[in-house]
Coordinates of C-alpha atoms and ligand atoms in Angstrom, one line a residue:
M1 CA 124.0 119.4 61.7
G2 CA 122.3 116.1 62.3
S3 CA 119.8 115.0 64.8
F4 CA 120.0 113.6 68.3
R5 CA 117.8 112.8 71.3
F6 CA 118.3 113.7 75.0
L7 CA 116.3 113.0 78.1
H8 CA 115.4 115.7 80.6
A9 CA 114.4 114.6 84.1
A10 CA 114.1 116.3 87.5
D11 CA 113.0 115.7 91.0
L12 CA 113.8 112.0 91.4
H13 CA 113.8 112.3 95.2
L14 CA 115.3 108.9 95.4
D15 CA 114.3 107.0 98.6
S16 CA 111.9 109.7 99.6
P17 CA 110.2 108.6 102.9
L18 CA 106.5 107.7 103.1
R19 CA 105.5 110.8 105.1
G20 CA 102.1 110.5 106.6
L21 CA 101.2 107.3 104.7
T22 CA 101.9 104.9 107.5
R23 CA 98.7 105.8 109.3
H24 CA 96.7 104.5 106.3
E25 CA 96.2 100.9 107.0
G26 CA 96.3 98.3 104.4
L27 CA 98.6 100.0 101.9
P28 CA 101.4 98.1 100.2
F29 CA 104.1 100.1 101.9
A30 CA 107.1 98.1 100.6
Q31 CA 105.9 98.6 97.0
I32 CA 105.3 102.3 97.5
R33 CA 108.6 102.8 99.3
D34 CA 110.5 101.1 96.5
A35 CA 108.8 103.2 93.8
T36 CA 111.4 105.9 93.4
R37 CA 114.1 103.3 92.8
R38 CA 112.0 101.4 90.2
A39 CA 111.1 104.6 88.5
L40 CA 114.8 105.4 88.2
D41 CA 115.4 102.0 86.6
N42 CA 112.6 102.8 84.1
L43 CA 114.3 106.2 83.3
V44 CA 117.6 104.4 82.6
D45 CA 115.8 101.8 80.5
L46 CA 114.1 104.6 78.5
A47 CA 117.4 106.4 77.9
I48 CA 119.0 103.2 76.6
A49 CA 116.0 102.2 74.5
E50 CA 115.7 105.6 72.9
Q51 CA 119.5 105.8 72.4
V52 CA 119.7 109.2 73.8
A53 CA 123.0 111.1 73.5
F54 CA 122.8 112.4 77.1
I55 CA 120.6 112.9 80.0
V56 CA 120.0 116.1 82.1
I57 CA 118.8 115.8 85.7
A58 CA 117.7 119.3 86.8
G59 CA 118.0 118.9 90.6
D60 CA 116.6 117.0 93.5
L61 CA 118.1 113.6 92.6
Y62 CA 117.8 112.9 96.3
D63 CA 115.3 113.9 98.9
G64 CA 118.0 115.1 101.3
S65 CA 121.0 113.4 102.8
W66 CA 121.0 109.7 101.9
K67 CA 119.1 107.5 104.3
D68 CA 122.2 105.3 104.2
A69 CA 124.9 104.2 101.8
S70 CA 122.4 102.1 99.8
T71 CA 120.8 105.3 98.4
G72 CA 124.1 106.4 96.9
L73 CA 124.9 102.9 95.6
Y74 CA 121.5 102.6 93.9
M75 CA 122.1 105.9 92.1
A76 CA 125.7 104.8 91.2
R77 CA 124.4 101.6 89.6
A78 CA 121.8 103.5 87.6
L79 CA 124.3 106.1 86.3
G80 CA 126.8 103.2 85.7
R81 CA 124.3 101.5 83.3
L82 CA 124.0 104.8 81.4
L83 CA 127.7 105.2 81.1
Q84 CA 128.0 101.6 79.8
H85 CA 125.7 102.7 77.0
D86 CA 127.8 105.8 76.2
I87 CA 125.1 108.1 77.5
Q88 CA 126.6 111.2 79.1
I89 CA 125.1 112.5 82.3
Y90 CA 124.6 116.2 83.4
L91 CA 123.6 116.7 87.0
L92 CA 122.5 119.8 88.9
Q93 CA 121.8 120.1 92.7
G94 CA 118.5 121.6 93.8
N95 CA 117.1 122.6 97.2
H96 CA 116.8 119.0 98.4
D97 CA 120.3 118.0 97.5
A98 CA 122.2 121.3 97.7
A99 CA 125.9 121.1 98.3
S100 CA 125.4 122.1 102.0
I101 CA 122.8 119.4 102.6
I102 CA 124.4 116.3 101.1
T103 CA 126.8 115.0 103.6
R104 CA 128.0 112.2 101.3
D105 CA 128.2 112.3 97.6
L106 CA 129.0 110.2 94.5
P107 CA 132.4 110.3 92.8
L108 CA 132.2 111.8 89.3
P109 CA 133.9 109.6 86.8
P110 CA 134.4 110.7 83.2
G111 CA 131.0 111.0 81.5
V112 CA 129.3 112.4 84.6
K113 CA 129.3 116.2 84.9
R114 CA 127.9 118.2 87.7
F115 CA 127.3 121.9 87.5
G116 CA 129.2 123.8 90.2
S117 CA 127.4 125.9 92.8
R118 CA 129.7 128.9 93.0
K119 CA 128.8 130.3 89.6
P120 CA 127.2 129.1 86.4
E121 CA 129.2 126.5 84.5
T122 CA 129.1 125.6 80.8
F123 CA 129.7 122.1 79.4
E124 CA 130.1 121.7 75.7
I125 CA 129.6 118.6 73.6
A126 CA 131.5 119.5 70.4
E127 CA 130.5 116.6 68.3
L128 CA 126.8 117.5 68.8
S129 CA 127.3 121.3 68.9
V130 CA 125.5 121.4 72.2
A131 CA 126.3 123.7 75.2
L132 CA 124.7 123.2 78.6
H133 CA 124.7 126.0 81.1
G134 CA 123.8 125.5 84.8
Q135 CA 124.5 126.3 88.4
S136 CA 123.8 124.1 91.3
F137 CA 122.3 125.2 94.6
A138 CA 125.0 125.9 97.3
N139 CA 122.4 126.1 100.1
R140 CA 118.9 125.0 100.5
H141 CA 117.5 128.4 100.2
V142 CA 118.2 130.5 97.2
D143 CA 115.9 133.5 97.1
R144 CA 117.5 135.4 94.2
D145 CA 117.2 135.0 90.5
M146 CA 120.2 133.0 89.3
T147 CA 119.8 133.6 85.6
P148 CA 121.5 137.1 85.3
N149 CA 124.8 135.4 85.7
Y150 CA 124.1 132.6 83.2
P151 CA 126.4 133.1 80.1
S152 CA 125.4 134.2 76.7
P153 CA 124.5 131.3 74.3
V154 CA 127.4 129.7 72.4
P155 CA 126.9 130.8 68.7
G156 CA 126.0 128.0 66.3
Y157 CA 125.3 125.6 69.2
F158 CA 122.1 124.2 70.6
N159 CA 122.1 125.9 74.0
I160 CA 120.4 124.3 77.0
G161 CA 119.9 126.2 80.3
V162 CA 119.6 124.0 83.3
L163 CA 118.1 125.5 86.4
H164 CA 116.2 124.5 89.6
T165 CA 113.6 127.1 90.1
S166 CA 110.1 127.8 91.3
L167 CA 109.8 130.2 88.4
N168 CA 106.9 132.4 89.7
G169 CA 103.3 131.7 90.4
Y170 CA 103.6 128.1 91.6
S171 CA 102.0 128.6 95.0
E172 CA 102.2 124.9 95.9
H173 CA 106.0 125.1 95.9
E174 CA 108.2 127.2 98.1
T175 CA 110.0 130.0 96.3
Y176 CA 113.5 129.0 95.1
A177 CA 115.6 130.9 92.7
P178 CA 112.6 132.8 91.3
C179 CA 112.7 134.1 87.8
T180 CA 110.3 135.0 85.0
I181 CA 109.6 133.4 81.7
E182 CA 110.6 136.7 80.1
T183 CA 114.1 136.6 81.6
L184 CA 114.5 133.0 80.6
L185 CA 113.5 133.8 77.0
A186 CA 115.8 136.8 77.0
K187 CA 118.8 134.5 77.4
G188 CA 118.4 133.3 73.9
Y189 CA 118.8 129.6 74.7
D190 CA 117.1 126.9 72.7
Y191 CA 115.8 124.9 75.7
W192 CA 115.4 125.5 79.4
A193 CA 115.7 122.2 81.4
L194 CA 114.0 123.2 84.6
G195 CA 113.4 121.3 87.9
H196 CA 111.6 121.8 91.2
V197 CA 107.9 122.1 90.1
H198 CA 106.5 118.6 90.5
E199 CA 103.7 119.1 88.0
R200 CA 104.8 118.7 84.4
A201 CA 104.6 122.1 82.6
V202 CA 105.7 123.3 79.2
Q203 CA 105.9 127.1 78.9
G204 CA 105.7 128.9 75.6
D205 CA 106.1 127.4 72.1
G206 CA 109.2 129.2 71.1
P207 CA 112.3 128.2 73.0
H208 CA 111.0 125.4 75.2
I209 CA 110.8 126.0 78.9
V210 CA 110.0 122.7 80.5
F211 CA 109.4 121.2 83.9
P212 CA 109.3 117.4 83.4
G213 CA 107.7 117.1 86.9
V214 CA 108.5 114.6 89.5
L215 CA 109.7 111.2 88.2
Q216 CA 107.5 109.2 90.6
G217 CA 104.5 110.6 92.5
R218 CA 105.1 110.1 96.2
H219 CA 101.7 110.9 97.8
I220 CA 98.1 111.8 96.9
R221 CA 99.1 115.4 96.0
E222 CA 101.2 114.0 93.1
T223 CA 98.5 112.4 91.0
G224 CA 98.6 111.3 87.3
P225 CA 101.4 110.2 85.0
K226 CA 104.9 111.0 86.2
G227 CA 108.1 110.6 84.2
A228 CA 110.6 112.4 82.0
T229 CA 110.7 114.5 78.8
L230 CA 112.2 113.0 75.7
V231 CA 113.5 115.7 73.4
E232 CA 114.5 115.3 69.8
V233 CA 116.7 117.9 68.1
T234 CA 117.0 118.1 64.4
D235 CA 119.3 120.6 62.6
G236 CA 119.7 122.7 65.8
A237 CA 116.0 122.9 66.7
V238 CA 113.6 120.9 68.8
S239 CA 111.6 118.7 66.5
S240 CA 109.7 116.7 69.1
L241 CA 108.9 116.8 72.7
R242 CA 107.4 113.8 74.4
H243 CA 106.5 113.1 78.0
V244 CA 107.2 109.5 78.8
P245 CA 105.9 108.0 82.1
C246 CA 108.4 106.2 84.3
D247 CA 106.3 105.8 87.4
V248 CA 105.4 102.4 88.9
V249 CA 102.9 103.6 91.4
R250 CA 100.2 106.0 90.2
W251 CA 98.1 108.2 92.5
A252 CA 94.6 109.1 91.7
R253 CA 91.7 111.0 93.4
L254 CA 88.4 109.4 92.5
S255 CA 85.2 111.2 92.9
V256 CA 82.2 108.9 93.5
D257 CA 78.8 110.4 93.1
C258 CA 76.4 108.9 95.6
T259 CA 73.4 111.1 94.8
G260 CA 70.2 109.2 95.4
L261 CA 71.9 105.9 96.1
E262 CA 69.6 104.0 98.6
Q263 CA 71.2 100.6 99.0
E264 CA 74.7 99.9 100.2
S265 CA 75.1 97.5 97.3
D266 CA 74.5 100.4 94.9
L267 CA 77.3 102.3 96.6
Q268 CA 79.6 99.3 96.4
D269 CA 78.8 99.1 92.6
A270 CA 79.6 102.8 92.2
I271 CA 83.0 102.3 94.0
S272 CA 83.9 99.3 91.9
V273 CA 83.0 101.1 88.7
A274 CA 85.2 104.1 89.7
L275 CA 88.1 101.9 90.6
R276 CA 87.9 99.8 87.5
Q277 CA 87.8 102.9 85.3
A278 CA 90.8 104.4 87.0
V279 CA 92.8 101.2 86.6
D280 CA 91.8 101.2 82.9
D281 CA 92.9 104.8 82.5
H282 CA 96.1 104.7 84.5
A283 CA 97.5 101.6 85.7
E284 CA 98.6 99.2 83.0
E285 CA 101.4 97.4 84.8
R286 CA 101.4 99.9 87.7
L287 CA 100.0 99.9 91.1
L288 CA 97.1 102.4 91.4
V289 CA 96.7 104.0 94.8
A290 CA 93.4 105.8 95.0
R291 CA 91.7 108.2 97.3
L292 CA 87.9 107.7 97.2
E293 CA 85.9 110.9 97.7
L294 CA 82.2 110.2 98.1
H295 CA 79.8 113.1 97.6
G296 CA 76.2 113.8 96.9
A297 CA 72.9 113.7 98.9
T298 CA 72.0 110.1 99.8
P299 CA 69.8 108.4 102.3
L300 CA 72.9 106.3 103.2
H301 CA 74.6 109.4 104.6
A302 CA 73.9 108.8 108.3
Q303 CA 74.7 105.1 108.1
L304 CA 78.0 105.7 106.3
N305 CA 79.1 108.4 108.7
A306 CA 78.2 106.2 111.7
R307 CA 80.7 103.5 110.5
P308 CA 83.3 105.1 108.1
G309 CA 85.9 102.4 109.1
A310 CA 83.7 99.6 107.9
L311 CA 83.1 101.3 104.6
R312 CA 86.8 101.8 104.1
E313 CA 87.4 98.1 104.7
T314 CA 84.6 97.2 102.3
A315 CA 86.2 99.5 99.7
Q316 CA 89.6 97.8 100.2
Q317 CA 88.0 94.4 99.7
L318 CA 86.2 95.5 96.6
A319 CA 89.5 96.9 95.3
A320 CA 91.3 93.6 96.0
M321 CA 88.8 91.8 93.8
I322 CA 89.4 94.0 90.8
A323 CA 92.0 93.2 88.1
G324 CA 95.2 95.1 89.0
Q325 CA 94.3 95.2 92.6
P326 CA 94.4 98.9 93.3
A327 CA 95.0 100.2 96.8
I328 CA 92.8 102.6 98.8
E329 CA 94.9 105.4 100.3
K330 CA 91.9 106.9 102.1
L331 CA 88.1 107.2 101.9
V332 CA 86.7 110.6 102.4
L333 CA 83.0 111.0 103.2
N334 CA 81.6 114.2 101.8
T335 CA 78.0 113.0 101.3
T336 CA 75.1 114.9 102.6
P337 CA 71.7 113.8 104.0
P338 CA 68.7 114.2 101.6
R339 CA 67.4 116.9 103.9
Q340 CA 69.7 119.9 104.2
P341 CA 70.2 121.6 107.6
A342 CA 68.5 124.9 108.3
A343 CA 69.9 127.9 106.5
H344 CA 70.9 129.9 109.5
V345 CA 73.2 127.2 110.6
S346 CA 75.3 127.1 107.4
A347 CA 75.6 130.9 107.7
S348 CA 77.5 130.5 110.9
Q349 CA 81.0 131.8 111.0
N350 CA 82.8 128.6 111.4
A351 CA 86.0 128.2 109.3
N352 CA 84.8 124.9 107.9
P353 CA 81.1 124.7 108.6
N354 CA 80.3 121.9 106.1
A355 CA 82.2 119.2 108.1
E356 CA 80.3 120.2 111.3
D357 CA 77.0 120.4 109.4
D358 CA 77.5 116.9 108.1
D359 CA 78.5 115.4 111.5
I360 CA 75.7 116.9 113.4
A361 CA 73.2 116.1 110.7
A362 CA 74.5 112.5 110.7
L363 CA 74.0 112.3 114.5
V364 CA 70.5 113.7 114.3
N365 CA 69.6 111.4 111.4
A366 CA 71.0 108.4 113.2
A367 CA 69.0 109.4 116.3
L368 CA 65.8 109.7 114.3
A369 CA 66.3 106.3 112.8
D370 CA 66.9 104.7 116.2
P371 CA 63.6 103.3 117.5
E372 CA 65.1 102.6 120.9
L373 CA 66.1 106.2 121.4
L374 CA 62.6 107.4 120.4
A375 CA 61.0 104.9 122.9
T376 CA 63.3 106.2 125.6
L377 CA 62.4 109.8 124.9
E378 CA 58.8 108.9 125.1
A379 CA 59.1 107.0 128.3
E380 CA 61.3 109.6 130.1
L381 CA 59.7 112.8 128.8
G382 CA 56.1 111.7 128.3
G383 CA 55.1 111.5 131.9
F384 CA 57.0 114.7 132.8
L385 CA 55.4 116.7 130.0
S386 CA 51.9 115.6 130.8
T387 CA 52.2 117.1 134.3
L388 CA 53.2 120.5 133.0
P389 CA 50.3 122.9 133.6
L390 CA 50.7 124.7 130.3
A391 CA 47.8 125.8 128.1
D392 CA 48.3 125.5 124.4
S393 CA 48.2 128.8 122.7
P394 CA 48.3 129.5 118.9
D395 CA 51.8 131.1 119.0
Q396 CA 53.2 128.0 120.7
E397 CA 52.2 125.6 118.0
D398 CA 55.7 125.3 116.6
S399 CA 57.6 125.6 119.8
L400 CA 59.8 122.7 121.0
L401 CA 57.6 122.2 123.9
A402 CA 54.6 121.9 121.7
C403 CA 56.4 119.3 119.6
A404 CA 57.3 117.4 122.7
R405 CA 53.8 117.4 124.0
A406 CA 52.6 116.1 120.7
Q407 CA 55.3 113.4 120.9
D408 CA 56.6 114.6 117.5
W409 CA 60.2 113.6 118.2
R410 CA 61.4 114.2 114.6
A411 CA 60.2 117.8 114.8
L412 CA 62.0 118.1 118.2
L413 CA 65.3 116.6 117.2
T414 CA 65.8 118.5 114.0
P415 CA 65.9 122.0 115.6
A416 CA 67.8 120.5 118.5
G417 CA 70.5 119.3 116.1
D418 CA 70.6 122.7 114.5
A419 CA 70.8 124.5 117.9
L420 CA 73.6 122.1 118.9
L421 CA 75.5 122.9 115.7
A422 CA 75.0 126.6 116.2
R423 CA 76.5 126.4 119.6
L424 CA 79.4 124.3 118.6
T425 CA 80.3 126.7 115.7
S426 CA 79.7 129.9 117.6
N427 CA 82.7 132.1 118.0
E428 CA 81.5 133.2 121.5
H429 CA 82.4 129.7 122.7
A430 CA 85.8 129.7 121.2
S431 CA 87.6 130.3 124.5
Ligands
MN501 MN1 113.1 121.1 94.5

C-alpha cells in the first residue's frame, strides 16, 4: 500500500444570499456576495496543487435551489477543472440540497459520483484500496440516525463514511440525522467525512471524525478561518490532517476596551489598533469584515450613545485608511457610564435590563451635561418652588423636592432617571 491525499469539504452553500446584511450600509456587497464562488475556486486550486486523488463534499454544495442557471454552471466549471486533473469527485446531498429541494441538477459524467438517497451506497477505488460509504438526504428533514444501515467496512481497504449530520450537542444547528460518536466509531471505518456543522471540529484521535466546517463564512456568526481538510493516508492509515483556509472574506468580532478613555481621539486610536491587529491576524489577501464591540466604563459613554451613527461612520473611515481596508459590519455600543445606576434598578425583572440601563443612563448623563436644559429647569421650576409653603424638616433632606429647592439638578435627575427606568422595565406596565 502506498500513500495518497484526498480533500474533504462540506457546506459550500454556493451563492448563499446575503441575509440581513443589506441593512448594514457601506459594506462591499458585491465582494461578499461573490465570496462563496471564489472560495470554491480556491478549493479547486488547492486540490490541483496538492495533487489529491479525489475530493469528498459531504453535503450542502448549494444553499437551496439554484438562484438561476449560473449557479449550476459555476459548479460545473469547478468540477470540470478537477476532472481535467484526474481528480475524482464524490458528492453527497445534505439538508440544503436534498433531492426533494433541488429542482435542477448537474449531469454526472464519469468521474463524478453522487451517493443515492434511498439507501447507503458504496463506491470503491480499487487502485487505492479505498471504499466510500454514504447516503444523501432525500428530504430536507431527516430526524433518524442513518448510520445503522451503513455497510460494514470493506476488509483491507481504507474505509470512509460520508454523512451529513448534526451529530449531537451542536445547539446552533438544527437536528439532522442525529448520531453519536460511539455509533460512528462502532462502524469500524478509518475516517468519517461529515458535513453540516459549520464550525470545524475533529472528534477523537482514533478513527478520525471530522467536520471541515463551512468553506466560506457567510455572516458574523461564521467567524475565523474557513476552508477544507486535507488528509494524507500512508499505508492504510491517516498520516496527516491539515485544515487549509479557502475563504476570501473573513469575519471577525473585535472587542474594543474603552475603559477610562476620555477623548474621542483615544477611542479612535483604540479602534484603529483593534482593526490593524485583526488584519494582521486574519486577512492576508482577504477582505476582513469586522463587528466592533465597544465595552467598558468611559466618560465618553453618553456622547457615543447620543450619536452612534456618527461613530460608525468614523470607524468606517478609520478602517478605510488601514492597509487591507477592512469593512465594518456593525458597531455595537456596550459601554457604561463611569457612574453605575442604582442597585435596585438592575435588579428589575426585565429580560434584558442592561440595554435599558445604558439607554436611560445615557439620557440622564446627556441631560446633566446640557447647560441649556439645566437653565430651563431653573427658570421654570425655580419660581414655582419658591412659592411652595413647605417647611424643611430633617427627614426631607434627601427628598426630590429638597433637591429641587436647593437647585441641585444633578441630584434630582439621577433618581428621576432611575425611576423612569424602573417604570419602563416594570412587568406591571407590560400590557
Ligand atoms: Mn446542512
